[in-house]
């Protein structure tokens, strides 16, 4: 088998990214949309760490750590917003979150 | 191929570092077998010790003094009917005990029983252990949800909230111990488990005694947090039978319930191993630097054999004290055989200790050294296990709001304070 | 065999059975990612996401990034996914398991994703030479210490990312406040 190069990891990261984008665009359940966003962030992290290995320094890994911190903060606030909305309208369907429509 | 297998035997690194998959697999199998035996023994000791604390005898009938009771329990649980609630989510119901089991057992890959007796010494050893034990929370949450019933769901939410809250205090106590590993000449610490014990060896002091009383305070915080983390008394509200009808594992019967119990005991042993490695010097015998002469080395190397000799003596006394009624004949014979087995192991260890005192690189000396490392580690972990049982027998359990209040309002500020003061003292002392 | 791989082999740190592990872990990650976006039950999707996160953590381990692996397991799989499971249990209503999984305009979303995929594929095919493995060895035994130097700095000078580290802590404080305020019943 061919040795595993950086390109292999980039392909996996791209596949995860596209799957995450499909999930954000297609699903109705808000929680699953948020989980697809986590998929996208993981794909970006994998990309960064693969490039950090390719260049031989640790900047990519440090950036990946910051992205993980950022994802934690965003998941907390996003789920808080979801819970606050669910208290008002009793639904988690993206199509029904349209209170600001004129 | 045999060269690959034999080439590891003389090395001084872990199989992971040497890249030897065969010996890593052997170590994994040994650890798995050892932990299973330890869980079985722990089950027996818990029932007997709790009984003696409560001035009764505990199981006495199944084997001599109830020694075969855990095996009988295991067989009974395997033969019980497997009940799955009607509306339960089948796949998730089946997978939930496995998540807890995987989380509890994966931790053992980085626990060091000696300077090269670990499956693999990862650079991030302690971080890996904290992370994988926090995966156990997922098993609890999913188990409660999959049962599709009120009591398990509430029990699971309470149990996981408690575990997550005390993980914070646990992590901060661990960080203050890691901080102490960097108080050396080069100023860099290490997260690897073997590195932490070697740092204690280089600095000549177990971290429980370092910067007294800061190390002791950190260990106390970690000890309290690990009891809450493993849902043991006095923090066992989520699984106590009088409160929530056994909490998140209410709907699990038979073998699935025994998997939960297995993962709980394995997690107890794992977090006790973390406490022993970080604060109590891991595999080191007491006073390694103070009492350094070869005579002291020999005396301390006799301890494994003497311990088994003591256990064999206790078993012999038990045999002698058994009533001579014919009803007890089989039990007498069984206990005598057990005592003889313990005595044989004691003899083996004493012979190895005596034979290994002379040369430094002979097989007996290396075997003796390895046995010594594992013995001291297991002894310290056993002390923590006994403390778990003692707490369960002695203290009433906390109400859930009191539990959460302690976790966030008492443990977190104290552990933060210990961390900051350790850092300040470390900077001043260097 | 590029020189980097020989260097790793000579220093005794060569990973074992790398292609096999890579394909298994990458397959697990992509298949679980597909399950996340297609499963009807939200708890099943959360479990599939946990499998994805752990496979990606193992891929980090293969890329000589053990500290990022540890942070991923502790924060992502052990923290964020517990949060997701709690929220799914709070908002899981029977109605959501009986209605359609996908939007009304799902063909448009799928087409947009296909365009994105085509863009990625063309970038990889055309720029294949850019991603050559330069063979820089990354020492694994001091990874944490080096990341700590970059984040915290050494004696007497600030690290490269110290300022960003402080900003990240402020970000986490804002997130804590936001989560508390969002879920209060009366603000």
CSV table of N, CA, C and O in Angstrom, one decimal, chain B residues 17-19 21 89 91-92 95 99 122-124 127-128 130-132 134-135 137-138 141-142 144-145 153 156-158 160-161 164 167 188-191, chain C residues 12-14 16-17 41 43-44 47 50 54 61 66-71 73-74 77-79 81-82 85-86 88-90 92 140-145:
chain,number,residue,atom,x,y,z
B,17,UNK,N,6.6,1.8,23.7
B,17,UNK,CA,7.7,2.5,23.3
B,17,UNK,C,8.6,1.7,22.4
B,17,UNK,O,9.3,2.2,21.5
B,18,UNK,N,8.7,0.4,22.7
B,18,UNK,CA,9.6,-0.5,22.0
B,18,UNK,C,9.0,-0.9,20.7
B,18,UNK,O,9.6,-1.5,19.8
B,19,UNK,N,7.7,-0.6,20.5
B,19,UNK,CA,7.0,-0.9,19.2
B,19,UNK,C,6.7,-2.4,19.1
B,19,UNK,O,6.5,-2.9,18.0
B,21,UNK,N,4.2,-5.2,19.4
B,21,UNK,CA,2.8,-5.4,19.6
B,21,UNK,C,2.5,-6.6,20.4
B,21,UNK,O,1.5,-6.7,21.1
B,89,UNK,N,-35.2,1.7,23.5
B,89,UNK,CA,-34.5,1.7,22.3
B,89,UNK,C,-33.5,0.6,22.3
B,89,UNK,O,-32.5,0.6,23.1
B,91,UNK,N,-31.0,-0.8,20.4
B,91,UNK,CA,-29.6,-0.7,20.1
B,91,UNK,C,-28.9,0.0,21.2
B,91,UNK,O,-27.9,-0.4,21.8
B,92,UNK,N,-29.5,1.2,21.6
B,92,UNK,CA,-28.9,2.0,22.6
B,92,UNK,C,-28.9,1.3,24.0
B,92,UNK,O,-27.9,1.4,24.8
B,95,UNK,N,-26.0,-1.0,24.0
B,95,UNK,CA,-24.7,-0.4,23.8
B,95,UNK,C,-24.2,0.3,25.1
B,95,UNK,O,-23.0,0.5,25.4
B,99,UNK,N,-20.3,1.1,26.7
B,99,UNK,CA,-19.6,2.4,26.7
B,99,UNK,C,-18.9,2.6,28.1
B,99,UNK,O,-17.7,2.9,28.2
B,122,UNK,N,2.2,7.0,27.4
B,122,UNK,CA,1.9,8.1,26.5
B,122,UNK,C,2.5,9.4,27.0
B,122,UNK,O,2.6,9.6,28.2
B,123,UNK,N,2.7,10.3,26.1
B,123,UNK,CA,3.2,11.6,26.5
B,123,UNK,C,2.2,12.4,27.3
B,123,UNK,O,2.5,13.2,28.2
B,124,UNK,N,0.9,12.1,27.1
B,124,UNK,CA,-0.2,12.8,27.7
B,124,UNK,C,-0.9,11.9,28.7
B,124,UNK,O,-2.1,12.0,28.9
B,127,UNK,N,-3.7,13.2,31.1
B,127,UNK,CA,-4.7,13.8,30.3
B,127,UNK,C,-5.6,12.8,29.6
B,127,UNK,O,-6.8,12.9,29.6
B,128,UNK,N,-5.0,11.7,29.1
B,128,UNK,CA,-5.7,10.6,28.5
B,128,UNK,C,-6.6,9.9,29.5
B,128,UNK,O,-7.8,9.6,29.2
B,130,UNK,N,-7.9,11.2,32.3
B,130,UNK,CA,-9.0,12.1,32.7
B,130,UNK,C,-10.0,12.1,31.6
B,130,UNK,O,-11.2,12.0,31.8
B,131,UNK,N,-9.6,12.1,30.3
B,131,UNK,CA,-10.5,12.2,29.2
B,131,UNK,C,-11.3,10.9,29.1
B,131,UNK,O,-12.5,10.9,28.9
B,132,UNK,N,-10.6,9.8,29.2
B,132,UNK,CA,-11.3,8.5,29.0
B,132,UNK,C,-12.3,8.2,30.1
B,132,UNK,O,-13.4,7.7,29.9
B,134,UNK,N,-13.9,10.5,31.6
B,134,UNK,CA,-15.1,11.3,31.4
B,134,UNK,C,-15.9,10.8,30.3
B,134,UNK,O,-17.1,11.2,30.2
B,135,UNK,N,-15.5,9.8,29.6
B,135,UNK,CA,-16.3,9.1,28.6
B,135,UNK,C,-17.3,8.2,29.3
B,135,UNK,O,-18.4,7.9,28.7
B,137,UNK,N,-19.2,9.0,31.7
B,137,UNK,CA,-20.5,9.8,31.9
B,137,UNK,C,-21.5,9.5,30.8
B,137,UNK,O,-22.7,9.4,31.0
B,138,UNK,N,-20.9,9.4,29.5
B,138,UNK,CA,-21.8,9.2,28.4
B,138,UNK,C,-22.6,7.9,28.5
B,138,UNK,O,-23.8,7.8,28.2
B,141,UNK,N,-25.5,8.4,31.0
B,141,UNK,CA,-26.6,9.2,30.4
B,141,UNK,C,-27.4,8.4,29.4
B,141,UNK,O,-28.6,8.4,29.5
B,142,UNK,N,-26.7,7.7,28.6
B,142,UNK,CA,-27.4,6.9,27.5
B,142,UNK,C,-28.1,5.7,28.1
B,142,UNK,O,-29.2,5.4,27.7
B,144,UNK,N,-29.6,5.7,31.1
B,144,UNK,CA,-30.8,6.2,31.7
B,144,UNK,C,-31.8,6.5,30.7
B,144,UNK,O,-33.0,6.2,30.8
B,145,UNK,N,-31.4,7.1,29.6
B,145,UNK,CA,-32.3,7.5,28.5
B,145,UNK,C,-32.9,6.3,27.8
B,145,UNK,O,-34.1,6.3,27.5
B,153,UNK,N,-34.2,7.7,34.1
B,153,UNK,CA,-33.9,8.9,33.5
B,153,UNK,C,-33.4,10.0,34.5
B,153,UNK,O,-32.4,10.6,34.4
B,156,UNK,N,-30.1,8.9,35.9
B,156,UNK,CA,-29.0,9.1,35.0
B,156,UNK,C,-28.6,10.6,34.9
B,156,UNK,O,-27.4,10.9,34.9
B,157,UNK,N,-29.6,11.5,34.9
B,157,UNK,CA,-29.3,12.9,34.8
B,157,UNK,C,-28.6,13.4,36.1
B,157,UNK,O,-27.6,14.1,36.0
B,158,UNK,N,-29.1,12.9,37.3
B,158,UNK,CA,-28.5,13.3,38.5
B,158,UNK,C,-27.0,12.7,38.6
B,158,UNK,O,-26.1,13.4,39.0
B,160,UNK,N,-25.0,11.8,36.1
B,160,UNK,CA,-24.1,12.4,35.2
B,160,UNK,C,-23.8,13.9,35.6
B,160,UNK,O,-22.6,14.3,35.5
B,161,UNK,N,-24.8,14.6,36.2
B,161,UNK,CA,-24.5,16.0,36.6
B,161,UNK,C,-23.5,15.9,37.7
B,161,UNK,O,-22.5,16.8,37.8
B,164,UNK,N,-20.0,15.1,36.3
B,164,UNK,CA,-19.4,16.2,35.6
B,164,UNK,C,-18.9,17.3,36.5
B,164,UNK,O,-17.8,17.9,36.4
B,167,UNK,N,-15.7,16.2,38.2
B,167,UNK,CA,-14.5,16.1,37.3
B,167,UNK,C,-13.7,17.4,37.4
B,167,UNK,O,-12.5,17.4,37.2
B,188,UNK,N,10.9,21.9,33.5
B,188,UNK,CA,9.8,21.3,32.7
B,188,UNK,C,9.2,20.1,33.4
B,188,UNK,O,9.9,19.3,33.9
B,189,UNK,N,7.9,20.1,33.5
B,189,UNK,CA,7.2,18.9,34.1
B,189,UNK,C,6.9,18.0,33.0
B,189,UNK,O,7.3,18.1,31.9
B,190,UNK,N,6.0,17.0,33.4
B,190,UNK,CA,5.6,16.0,32.4
B,190,UNK,C,4.2,15.5,32.7
B,190,UNK,O,3.8,15.6,33.9
B,191,UNK,N,3.5,15.1,31.7
B,191,UNK,CA,2.2,14.6,31.9
B,191,UNK,C,2.2,13.1,31.9
B,191,UNK,O,1.2,12.4,32.2
C,12,UNK,N,13.3,5.0,15.8
C,12,UNK,CA,12.5,4.1,16.6
C,12,UNK,C,11.1,4.5,16.9
C,12,UNK,O,10.5,3.9,17.8
C,13,UNK,N,10.6,5.5,16.2
C,13,UNK,CA,9.3,5.9,16.5
C,13,UNK,C,8.3,5.6,15.4
C,13,UNK,O,7.3,6.2,15.3
C,14,UNK,N,8.7,4.7,14.5
C,14,UNK,CA,7.8,4.5,13.3
C,14,UNK,C,6.5,3.9,13.7
C,14,UNK,O,6.4,3.0,14.5
C,16,UNK,N,3.1,1.9,13.7
C,16,UNK,CA,2.9,0.4,13.3
C,16,UNK,C,1.7,0.3,12.4
C,16,UNK,O,0.6,0.7,12.8
C,17,UNK,N,1.9,-0.4,11.3
C,17,UNK,CA,0.7,-0.7,10.4
C,17,UNK,C,0.0,0.5,10.1
C,17,UNK,O,-1.3,0.5,10.1
C,41,UNK,N,-33.2,9.5,14.7
C,41,UNK,CA,-33.3,9.7,16.2
C,41,UNK,C,-32.1,10.5,16.6
C,41,UNK,O,-30.9,10.2,16.2
C,43,UNK,N,-30.6,10.9,19.5
C,43,UNK,CA,-29.7,10.3,20.4
C,43,UNK,C,-28.7,9.4,19.6
C,43,UNK,O,-27.5,9.3,19.8
C,44,UNK,N,-29.3,8.7,18.6
C,44,UNK,CA,-28.4,7.8,17.7
C,44,UNK,C,-27.4,8.7,17.0
C,44,UNK,O,-26.2,8.3,16.8
C,47,UNK,N,-24.6,9.6,19.3
C,47,UNK,CA,-23.7,8.5,19.5
C,47,UNK,C,-22.8,8.4,18.3
C,47,UNK,O,-21.6,8.1,18.4
C,50,UNK,N,-20.1,10.9,18.5
C,50,UNK,CA,-19.1,10.5,19.4
C,50,UNK,C,-18.1,9.6,18.8
C,50,UNK,O,-16.9,9.7,18.9
C,54,UNK,N,-14.1,10.4,18.3
C,54,UNK,CA,-13.0,9.5,18.8
C,54,UNK,C,-12.1,9.0,17.6
C,54,UNK,O,-10.9,8.9,17.8
C,61,UNK,N,-3.7,11.3,16.7
C,61,UNK,CA,-2.6,10.5,17.4
C,61,UNK,C,-1.6,10.0,16.3
C,61,UNK,O,-0.4,10.0,16.5
C,66,UNK,N,-0.2,14.2,20.2
C,66,UNK,CA,-1.0,13.6,21.3
C,66,UNK,C,-1.7,14.6,22.2
C,66,UNK,O,-2.7,14.3,22.7
C,67,UNK,N,-1.2,15.9,22.3
C,67,UNK,CA,-1.9,16.8,23.2
C,67,UNK,C,-3.2,17.2,22.6
C,67,UNK,O,-4.2,17.3,23.3
C,68,UNK,N,-3.3,17.4,21.3
C,68,UNK,CA,-4.6,17.7,20.6
C,68,UNK,C,-5.5,16.6,20.8
C,68,UNK,O,-6.7,16.7,21.0
C,69,UNK,N,-5.0,15.3,20.8
C,69,UNK,CA,-5.9,14.2,21.0
C,69,UNK,C,-6.5,14.2,22.4
C,69,UNK,O,-7.7,14.0,22.6
C,70,UNK,N,-5.6,14.5,23.4
C,70,UNK,CA,-6.1,14.6,24.8
C,70,UNK,C,-7.2,15.6,24.9
C,70,UNK,O,-8.2,15.4,25.5
C,71,UNK,N,-6.9,16.8,24.4
C,71,UNK,CA,-7.8,17.9,24.5
C,71,UNK,C,-9.1,17.6,23.8
C,71,UNK,O,-10.2,17.8,24.3
C,73,UNK,N,-10.4,14.5,23.3
C,73,UNK,CA,-11.2,13.6,24.1
C,73,UNK,C,-11.8,14.2,25.3
C,73,UNK,O,-13.0,14.0,25.6
C,74,UNK,N,-11.0,15.0,26.0
C,74,UNK,CA,-11.6,15.6,27.3
C,74,UNK,C,-12.7,16.6,26.9
C,74,UNK,O,-13.8,16.6,27.5
C,77,UNK,N,-15.4,15.0,23.2
C,77,UNK,CA,-16.1,13.8,23.5
C,77,UNK,C,-16.6,13.7,24.9
C,77,UNK,O,-17.7,13.2,25.1
C,78,UNK,N,-15.9,14.3,25.9
C,78,UNK,CA,-16.3,14.1,27.2
C,78,UNK,C,-17.1,15.3,27.8
C,78,UNK,O,-17.8,15.2,28.8
C,79,UNK,N,-17.1,16.4,27.1
C,79,UNK,CA,-17.8,17.6,27.6
C,79,UNK,C,-18.9,18.0,26.7
C,79,UNK,O,-20.1,18.1,27.1
C,81,UNK,N,-20.2,16.6,24.1
C,81,UNK,CA,-21.3,15.6,23.7
C,81,UNK,C,-22.2,15.3,24.9
C,81,UNK,O,-23.3,15.0,24.7
C,82,UNK,N,-21.7,15.4,26.1
C,82,UNK,CA,-22.6,15.2,27.3
C,82,UNK,C,-23.6,16.3,27.3
C,82,UNK,O,-24.8,16.1,27.5
C,85,UNK,N,-26.2,15.6,24.7
C,85,UNK,CA,-27.1,14.5,25.1
C,85,UNK,C,-28.1,15.1,26.1
C,85,UNK,O,-29.3,14.7,26.1
C,86,UNK,N,-27.6,15.9,27.1
C,86,UNK,CA,-28.5,16.5,28.0
C,86,UNK,C,-29.6,17.3,27.3
C,86,UNK,O,-30.8,17.2,27.6
C,88,UNK,N,-30.6,17.1,24.2
C,88,UNK,CA,-31.5,16.2,23.4
C,88,UNK,C,-32.6,15.6,24.3
C,88,UNK,O,-33.7,15.5,24.0
C,89,UNK,N,-32.1,15.2,25.5
C,89,UNK,CA,-33.1,14.6,26.4
C,89,UNK,C,-34.2,15.7,26.9
C,89,UNK,O,-35.3,15.4,27.1
C,90,UNK,N,-33.7,17.0,27.0
C,90,UNK,CA,-34.7,18.0,27.4
C,90,UNK,C,-35.7,18.3,26.3
C,90,UNK,O,-36.8,18.6,26.6
C,92,UNK,N,-36.4,16.5,23.5
C,92,UNK,CA,-36.8,15.4,22.7
C,92,UNK,C,-38.3,15.1,22.8
C,92,UNK,O,-38.8,14.6,23.8
C,140,UNK,N,7.5,13.2,19.4
C,140,UNK,CA,6.3,13.0,20.1
C,140,UNK,C,6.5,13.1,21.6
C,140,UNK,O,5.5,13.4,22.3
C,141,UNK,N,7.7,12.9,22.1
C,141,UNK,CA,7.9,12.8,23.5
C,141,UNK,C,7.9,14.2,24.2
C,141,UNK,O,7.7,14.3,25.4
C,142,UNK,N,8.0,15.3,23.4
C,142,UNK,CA,8.0,16.6,24.1
C,142,UNK,C,6.9,17.5,23.5
C,142,UNK,O,7.0,18.7,23.5
C,143,UNK,N,5.9,16.9,22.9
C,143,UNK,CA,4.9,17.6,22.3
C,143,UNK,C,4.2,18.6,23.2
C,143,UNK,O,4.0,19.8,22.9
C,144,UNK,N,3.8,18.1,24.4
C,144,UNK,CA,3.1,19.0,25.4
C,144,UNK,C,4.0,20.1,25.8
C,144,UNK,O,3.5,21.3,25.9
C,145,UNK,N,5.3,19.8,26.0
C,145,UNK,CA,6.2,20.9,26.5
C,145,UNK,C,6.3,21.9,25.4
C,145,UNK,O,6.3,23.1,25.7
